[in-house]
Tab-separated table of C-alpha atoms and ligand atoms in Angstrom:
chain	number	residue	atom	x	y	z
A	1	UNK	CA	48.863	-2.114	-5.219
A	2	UNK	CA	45.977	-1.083	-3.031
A	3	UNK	CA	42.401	-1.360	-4.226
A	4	UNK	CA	39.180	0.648	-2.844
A	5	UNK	CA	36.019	0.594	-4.269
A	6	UNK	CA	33.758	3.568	-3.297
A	7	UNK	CA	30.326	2.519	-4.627
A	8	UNK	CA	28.270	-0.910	-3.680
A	9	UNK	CA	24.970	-2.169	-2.934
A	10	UNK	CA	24.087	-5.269	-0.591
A	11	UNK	CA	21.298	-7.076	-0.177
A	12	UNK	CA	19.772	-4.126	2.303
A	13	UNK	CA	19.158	-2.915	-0.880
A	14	UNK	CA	18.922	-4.644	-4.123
A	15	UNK	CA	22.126	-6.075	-3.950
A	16	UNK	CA	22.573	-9.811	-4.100
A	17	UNK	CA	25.035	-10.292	-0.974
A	18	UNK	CA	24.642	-9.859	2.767
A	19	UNK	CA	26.708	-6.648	4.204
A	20	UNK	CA	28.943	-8.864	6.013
A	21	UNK	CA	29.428	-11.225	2.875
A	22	UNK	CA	29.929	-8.122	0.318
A	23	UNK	CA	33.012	-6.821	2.624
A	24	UNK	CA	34.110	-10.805	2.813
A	25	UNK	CA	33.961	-10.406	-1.009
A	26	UNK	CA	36.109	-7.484	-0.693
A	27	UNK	CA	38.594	-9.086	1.829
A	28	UNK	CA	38.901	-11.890	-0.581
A	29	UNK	CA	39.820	-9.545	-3.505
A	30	UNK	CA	42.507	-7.790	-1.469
A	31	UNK	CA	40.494	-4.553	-1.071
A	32	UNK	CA	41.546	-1.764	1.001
A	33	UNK	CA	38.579	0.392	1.837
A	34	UNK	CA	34.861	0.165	1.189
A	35	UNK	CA	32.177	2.208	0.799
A	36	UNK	CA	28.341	0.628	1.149
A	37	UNK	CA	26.075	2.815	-0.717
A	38	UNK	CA	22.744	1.265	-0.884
A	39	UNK	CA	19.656	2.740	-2.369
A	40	UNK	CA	17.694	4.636	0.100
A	41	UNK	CA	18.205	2.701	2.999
A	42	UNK	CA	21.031	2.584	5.939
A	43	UNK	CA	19.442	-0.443	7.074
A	44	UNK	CA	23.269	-2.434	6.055
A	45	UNK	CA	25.585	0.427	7.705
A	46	UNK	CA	25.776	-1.533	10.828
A	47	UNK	CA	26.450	-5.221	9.757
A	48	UNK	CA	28.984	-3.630	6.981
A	49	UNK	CA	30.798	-1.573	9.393
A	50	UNK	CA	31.516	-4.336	11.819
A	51	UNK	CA	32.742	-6.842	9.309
A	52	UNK	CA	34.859	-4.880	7.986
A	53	UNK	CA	36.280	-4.131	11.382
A	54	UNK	CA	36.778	-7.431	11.590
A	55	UNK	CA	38.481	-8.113	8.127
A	56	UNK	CA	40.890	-5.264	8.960
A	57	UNK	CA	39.146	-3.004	6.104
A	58	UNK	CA	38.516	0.914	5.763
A	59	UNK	CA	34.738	1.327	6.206
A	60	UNK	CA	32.684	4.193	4.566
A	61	UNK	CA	29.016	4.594	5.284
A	62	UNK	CA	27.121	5.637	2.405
A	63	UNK	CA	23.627	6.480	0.614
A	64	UNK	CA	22.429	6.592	-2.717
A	65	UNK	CA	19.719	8.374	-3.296
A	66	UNK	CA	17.521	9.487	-5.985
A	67	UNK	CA	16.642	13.242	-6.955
A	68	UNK	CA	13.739	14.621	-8.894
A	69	UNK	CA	15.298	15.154	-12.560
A	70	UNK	CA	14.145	15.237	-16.131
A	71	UNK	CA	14.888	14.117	-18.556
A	72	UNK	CA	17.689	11.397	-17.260
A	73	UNK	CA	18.204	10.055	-13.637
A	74	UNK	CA	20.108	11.933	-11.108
A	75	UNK	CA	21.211	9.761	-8.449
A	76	UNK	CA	23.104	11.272	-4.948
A	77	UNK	CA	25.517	9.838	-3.470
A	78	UNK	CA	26.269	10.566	0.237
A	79	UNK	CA	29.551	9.693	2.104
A	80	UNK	CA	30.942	9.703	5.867
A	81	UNK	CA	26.846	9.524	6.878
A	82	UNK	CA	25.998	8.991	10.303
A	83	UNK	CA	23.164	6.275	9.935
A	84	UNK	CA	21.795	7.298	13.668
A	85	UNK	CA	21.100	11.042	12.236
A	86	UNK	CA	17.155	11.646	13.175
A	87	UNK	CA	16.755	13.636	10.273
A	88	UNK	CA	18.175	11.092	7.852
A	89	UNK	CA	16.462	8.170	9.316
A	90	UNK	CA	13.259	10.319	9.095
A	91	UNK	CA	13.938	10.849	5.518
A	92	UNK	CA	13.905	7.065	5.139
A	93	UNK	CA	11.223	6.084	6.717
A	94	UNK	CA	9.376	8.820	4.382
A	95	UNK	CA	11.232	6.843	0.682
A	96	UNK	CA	10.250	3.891	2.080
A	97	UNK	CA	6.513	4.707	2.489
A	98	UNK	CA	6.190	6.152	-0.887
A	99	UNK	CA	8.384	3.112	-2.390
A	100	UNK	CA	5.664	1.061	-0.757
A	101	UNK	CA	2.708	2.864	-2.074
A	102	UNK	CA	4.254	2.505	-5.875
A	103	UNK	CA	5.060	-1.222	-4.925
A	104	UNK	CA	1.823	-1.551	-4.748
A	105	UNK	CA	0.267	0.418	-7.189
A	106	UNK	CA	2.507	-1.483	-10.108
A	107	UNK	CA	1.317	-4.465	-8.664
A	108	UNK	CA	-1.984	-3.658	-9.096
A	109	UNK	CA	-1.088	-3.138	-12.875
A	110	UNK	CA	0.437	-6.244	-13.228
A	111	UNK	CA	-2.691	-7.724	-11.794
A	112	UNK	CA	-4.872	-6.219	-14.202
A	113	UNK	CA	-2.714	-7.713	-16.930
A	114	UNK	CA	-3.747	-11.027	-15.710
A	115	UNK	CA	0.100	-11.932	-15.060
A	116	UNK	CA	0.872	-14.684	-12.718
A	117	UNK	CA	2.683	-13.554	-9.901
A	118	UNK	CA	3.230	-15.109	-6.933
A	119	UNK	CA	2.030	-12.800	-3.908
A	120	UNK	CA	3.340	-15.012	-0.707
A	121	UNK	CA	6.854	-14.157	-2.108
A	122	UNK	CA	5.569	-10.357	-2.663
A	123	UNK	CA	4.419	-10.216	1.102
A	124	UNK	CA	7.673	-11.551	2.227
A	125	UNK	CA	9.681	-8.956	-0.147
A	126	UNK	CA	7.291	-6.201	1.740
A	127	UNK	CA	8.585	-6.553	4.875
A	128	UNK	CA	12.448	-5.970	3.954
A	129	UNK	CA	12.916	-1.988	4.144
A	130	UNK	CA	13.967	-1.465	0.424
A	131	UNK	CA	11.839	-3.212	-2.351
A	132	UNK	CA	12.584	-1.584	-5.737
A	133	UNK	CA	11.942	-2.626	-9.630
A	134	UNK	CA	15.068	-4.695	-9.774
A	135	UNK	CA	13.017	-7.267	-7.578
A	136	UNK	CA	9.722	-6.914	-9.035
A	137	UNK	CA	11.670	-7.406	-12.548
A	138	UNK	CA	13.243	-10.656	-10.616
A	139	UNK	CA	9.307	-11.788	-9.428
A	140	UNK	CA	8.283	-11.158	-13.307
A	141	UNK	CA	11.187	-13.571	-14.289
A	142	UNK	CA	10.648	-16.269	-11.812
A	143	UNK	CA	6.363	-16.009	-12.615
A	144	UNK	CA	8.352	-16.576	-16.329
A	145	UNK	CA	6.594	-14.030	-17.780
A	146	UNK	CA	10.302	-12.130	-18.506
A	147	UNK	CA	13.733	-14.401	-19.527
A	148	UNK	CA	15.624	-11.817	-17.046
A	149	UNK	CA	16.010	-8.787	-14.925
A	150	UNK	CA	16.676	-6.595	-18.073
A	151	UNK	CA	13.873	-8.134	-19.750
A	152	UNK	CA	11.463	-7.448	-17.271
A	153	UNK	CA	12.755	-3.667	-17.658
A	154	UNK	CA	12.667	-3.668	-21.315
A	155	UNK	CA	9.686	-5.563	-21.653
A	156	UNK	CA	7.428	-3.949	-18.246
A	157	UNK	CA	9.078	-1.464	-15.602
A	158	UNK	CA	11.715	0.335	-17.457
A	159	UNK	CA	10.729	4.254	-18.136
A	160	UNK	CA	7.584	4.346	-20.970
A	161	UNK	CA	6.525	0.453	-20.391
A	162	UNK	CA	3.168	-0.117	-19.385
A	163	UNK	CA	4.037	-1.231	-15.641
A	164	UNK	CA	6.239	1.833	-15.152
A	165	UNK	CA	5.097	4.527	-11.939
A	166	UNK	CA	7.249	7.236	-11.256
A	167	UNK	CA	8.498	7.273	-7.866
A	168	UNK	CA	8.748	10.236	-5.952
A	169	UNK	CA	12.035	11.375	-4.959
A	170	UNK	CA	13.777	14.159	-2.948
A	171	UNK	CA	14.116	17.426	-4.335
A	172	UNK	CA	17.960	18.404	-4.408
A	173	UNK	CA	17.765	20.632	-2.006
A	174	UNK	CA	16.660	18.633	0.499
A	175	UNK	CA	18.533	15.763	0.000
A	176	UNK	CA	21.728	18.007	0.434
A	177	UNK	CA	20.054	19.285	4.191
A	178	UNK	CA	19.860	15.756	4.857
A	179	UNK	CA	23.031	14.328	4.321
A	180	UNK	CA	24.699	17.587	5.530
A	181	UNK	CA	22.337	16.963	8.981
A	182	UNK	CA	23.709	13.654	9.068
A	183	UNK	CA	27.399	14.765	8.855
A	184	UNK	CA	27.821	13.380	5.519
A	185	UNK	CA	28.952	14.660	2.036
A	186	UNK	CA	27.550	14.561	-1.297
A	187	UNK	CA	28.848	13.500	-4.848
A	188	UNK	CA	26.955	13.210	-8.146
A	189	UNK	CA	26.941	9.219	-8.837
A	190	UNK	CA	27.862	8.198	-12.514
A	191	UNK	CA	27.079	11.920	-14.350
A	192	UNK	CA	25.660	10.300	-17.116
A	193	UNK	CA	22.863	8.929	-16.512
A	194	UNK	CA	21.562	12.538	-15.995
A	195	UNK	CA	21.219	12.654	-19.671
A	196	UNK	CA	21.768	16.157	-20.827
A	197	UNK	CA	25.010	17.303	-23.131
A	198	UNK	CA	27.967	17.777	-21.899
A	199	UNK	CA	27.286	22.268	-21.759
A	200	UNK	CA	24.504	21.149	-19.961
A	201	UNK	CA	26.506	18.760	-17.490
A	202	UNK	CA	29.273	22.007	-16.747
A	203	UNK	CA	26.418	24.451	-15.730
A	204	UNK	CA	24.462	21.654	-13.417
A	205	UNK	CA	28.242	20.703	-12.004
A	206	UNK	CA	28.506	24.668	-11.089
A	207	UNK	CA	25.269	25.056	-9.631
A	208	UNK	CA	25.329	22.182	-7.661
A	209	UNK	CA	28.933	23.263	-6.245
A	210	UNK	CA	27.295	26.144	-5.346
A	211	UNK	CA	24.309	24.386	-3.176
A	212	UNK	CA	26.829	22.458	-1.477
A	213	UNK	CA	28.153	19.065	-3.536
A	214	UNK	CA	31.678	17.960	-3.149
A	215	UNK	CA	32.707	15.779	-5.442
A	216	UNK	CA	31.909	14.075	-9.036
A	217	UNK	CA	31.806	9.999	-9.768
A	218	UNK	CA	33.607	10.397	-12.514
A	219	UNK	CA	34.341	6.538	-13.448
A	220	UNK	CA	31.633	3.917	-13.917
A	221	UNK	CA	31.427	0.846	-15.137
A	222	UNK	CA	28.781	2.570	-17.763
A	223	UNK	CA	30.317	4.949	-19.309
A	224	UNK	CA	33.323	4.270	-21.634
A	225	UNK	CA	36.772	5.488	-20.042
A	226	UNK	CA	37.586	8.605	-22.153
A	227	UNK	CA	34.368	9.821	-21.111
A	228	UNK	CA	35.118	9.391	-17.624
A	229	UNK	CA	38.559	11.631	-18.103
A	230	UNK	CA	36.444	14.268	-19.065
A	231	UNK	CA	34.095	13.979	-16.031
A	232	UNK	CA	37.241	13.994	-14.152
A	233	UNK	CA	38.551	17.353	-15.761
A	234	UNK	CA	35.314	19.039	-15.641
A	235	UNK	CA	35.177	18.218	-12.035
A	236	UNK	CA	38.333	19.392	-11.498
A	237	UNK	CA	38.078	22.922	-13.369
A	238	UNK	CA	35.571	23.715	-11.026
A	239	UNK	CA	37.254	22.454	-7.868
A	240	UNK	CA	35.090	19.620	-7.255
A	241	UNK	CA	36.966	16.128	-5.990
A	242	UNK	CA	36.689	12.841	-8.132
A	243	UNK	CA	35.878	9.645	-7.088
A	244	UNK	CA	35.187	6.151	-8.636
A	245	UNK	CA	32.797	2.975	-7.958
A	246	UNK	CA	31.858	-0.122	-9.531
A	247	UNK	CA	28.528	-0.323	-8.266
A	248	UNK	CA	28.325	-3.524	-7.430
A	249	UNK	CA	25.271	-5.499	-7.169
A	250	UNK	CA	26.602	-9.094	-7.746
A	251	UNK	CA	25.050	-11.554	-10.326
A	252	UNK	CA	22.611	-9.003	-11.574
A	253	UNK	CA	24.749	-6.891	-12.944
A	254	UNK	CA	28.372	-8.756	-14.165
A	255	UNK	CA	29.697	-6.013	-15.787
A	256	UNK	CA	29.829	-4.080	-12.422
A	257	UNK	CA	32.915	-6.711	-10.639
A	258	UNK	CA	33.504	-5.128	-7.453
A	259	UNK	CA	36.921	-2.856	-7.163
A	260	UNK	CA	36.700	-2.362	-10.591
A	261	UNK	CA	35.206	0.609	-12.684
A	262	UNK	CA	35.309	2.184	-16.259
A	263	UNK	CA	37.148	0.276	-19.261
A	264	UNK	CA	37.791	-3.120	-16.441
A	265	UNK	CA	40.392	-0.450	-13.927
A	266	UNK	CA	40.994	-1.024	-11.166
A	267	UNK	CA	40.165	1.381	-8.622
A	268	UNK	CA	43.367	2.954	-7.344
A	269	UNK	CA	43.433	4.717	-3.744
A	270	UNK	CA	44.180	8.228	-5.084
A	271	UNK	CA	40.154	7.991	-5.071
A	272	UNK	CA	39.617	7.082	-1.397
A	273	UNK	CA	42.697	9.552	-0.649
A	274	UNK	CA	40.503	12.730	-2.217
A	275	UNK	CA	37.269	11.039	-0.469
A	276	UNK	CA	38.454	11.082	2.853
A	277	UNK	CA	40.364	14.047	2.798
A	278	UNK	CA	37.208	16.185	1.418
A	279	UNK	CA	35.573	14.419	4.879
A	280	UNK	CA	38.776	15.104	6.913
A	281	UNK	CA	38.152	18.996	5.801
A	282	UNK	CA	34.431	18.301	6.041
A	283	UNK	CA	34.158	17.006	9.434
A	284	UNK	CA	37.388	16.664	11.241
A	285	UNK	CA	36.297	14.613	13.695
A	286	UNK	CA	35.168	12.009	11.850
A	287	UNK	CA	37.433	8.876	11.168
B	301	LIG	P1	13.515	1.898	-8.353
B	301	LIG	O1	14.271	2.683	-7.344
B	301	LIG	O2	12.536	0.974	-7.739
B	301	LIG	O3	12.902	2.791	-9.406
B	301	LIG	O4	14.586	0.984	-9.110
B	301	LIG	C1	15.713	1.605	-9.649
B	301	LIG	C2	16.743	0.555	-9.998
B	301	LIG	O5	16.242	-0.236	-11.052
B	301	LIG	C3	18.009	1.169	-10.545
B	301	LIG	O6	18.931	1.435	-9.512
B	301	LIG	C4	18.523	0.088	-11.458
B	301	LIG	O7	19.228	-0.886	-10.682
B	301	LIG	C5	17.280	-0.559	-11.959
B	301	LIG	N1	16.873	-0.048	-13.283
B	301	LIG	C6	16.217	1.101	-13.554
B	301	LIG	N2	15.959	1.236	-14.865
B	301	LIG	C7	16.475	0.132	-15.449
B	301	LIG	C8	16.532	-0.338	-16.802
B	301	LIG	N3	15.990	0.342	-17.816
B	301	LIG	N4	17.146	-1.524	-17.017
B	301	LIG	C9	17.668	-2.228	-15.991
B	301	LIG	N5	17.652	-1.848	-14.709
B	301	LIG	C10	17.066	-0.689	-14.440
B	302	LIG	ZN1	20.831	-0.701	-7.400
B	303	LIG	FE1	22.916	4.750	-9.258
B	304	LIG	FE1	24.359	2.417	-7.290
């Protein structure tokens, strides 16, 4: 049987391994193809792309990013990207500014709380392209003022604690123009977060159809599996294609093993099949 997993994060993001070692990770486990979808950032396309040359695995470049949404978090997932795209890598450059400016303005909170953090290791974080909350959680741990990751979100950065800042994030709209400008296509990562009933979910998946996305995530390693089948159905009612990621992020987050999604399955290559044939139909010249 052939695995694929279609959603991942390395350490380009705030994933724990390298590019090259996530796809030796995935040559290890016997996986097929790969997609790399790291938060905000192409900065791993290259070093991904080449390993997996290498290993002898399909590559898929890939984005996540986040969209302005209340009340839940709508995160956009964009496939078959062209990481060279001047408008995307403009669009980067712009996340990574404002995720910069919020760095620092929690950090000043924390400050002002008279926790101990160590800023050498801050200053060194700085200058990768994608610092997030999952590594000012880890800083909180290691200054032990948190027991771990989740901690620090329960306890400090999660939504309502006191050293949580909104980040600013791409209106829908836009997000779509850019991943369309860089030749890519887009899919609605793991629908529930969004947080709104399931009426609510059908009327967003319609409208968003309409503005231009592809395809649902329909299985995650969140949401129970029964739920997923009824992503996958409301998907398909509409004519969107399904696909399915474990969102890997290594030791952080253990219940996310890589080629594996909702309820421990395996992800089977039906889901790369509808993936690259939507791109196939999308872009033909792409491979
Ligand atoms: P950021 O983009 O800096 O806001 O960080 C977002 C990332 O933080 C998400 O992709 C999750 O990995 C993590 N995260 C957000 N909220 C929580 C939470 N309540 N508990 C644990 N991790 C979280
Ligand atoms: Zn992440
Ligand atoms: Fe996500
Ligand atoms: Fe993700």
């Amino acid at each position: 049987m052939s695995l694929v997993d279609l959603h991942t994060h390395s350490s380009a993001s705030d994933g724990e391994l390298s590019p090259a070692a996530l796809i030796e990770k995935a040559r290890a486990l016997g996986l097929s193809t790969i997609a790399l979808t790291d938060h905000d950032t192409v900065s791993g396309i290259v070093e991904a792309r080449g390993a997996a040359a290498q290993a002898g695995i399909e590559f898929i470049s890939g984005i996540e990013i986040e969209i302005d949404f209340e009340p839940g978090e709508f995160h956009l997932l964009g496939y078959g990207i062209d990481e060279r795209s001047p408008v995307l890598v403009e669009a980067v450059e712009r996340l990574a500014e404002a995720r910069h400016e919020r760095n620092a303005a929690i950090l000043e909170r924390i400050a002002a709380a008279g926790l101990p953090l160590d800023t050498a290791k801050i200053a060194e974080l700085s200058r990768e392209s994608y610092v997030g909350r999952p590594h000012l959680a880890d800083l909180l741990v290691q200054a032990r003022c948190a027991r771990s990751r989740q901690d620090a979100f329960d306890r400090y950065l999660g939504k309502g604690r006191p050293f949580y800042i909104k980040k600013s994030c791409l209106p829908l709209d836009e997000a779509l123009s850019v991943i369309r400008a860089a030749g890519g296509i887009a899919v609605v990562a793991h629908p529930y977060s969004l947080f709104v009933s399931k009426a609510m979910l059908g009327k967003f998946f319609s409208e968003w159809m309409e503005m231009g996305i592809g395809g649902i995530e329909a299985y995650h390693p969140t949401a129970k599996y029964g739920q997923c089948v009824i992503l996958e159905r409301m998907a398909r009612e509409r004519g969107m294609f399904v696909t399915a990621g474990s969102d890997f992020h290594g030791k952080a987050r253990p219940e996310c093993g890589l080629g594996r999604t909702a309820g421990n399955m395996s992800i089977d290559r039906r889901f790369r099949d509808e993936l690259v044939g939507a791109l196939a139909r999308h872009a033909p010249r792409r491979g």
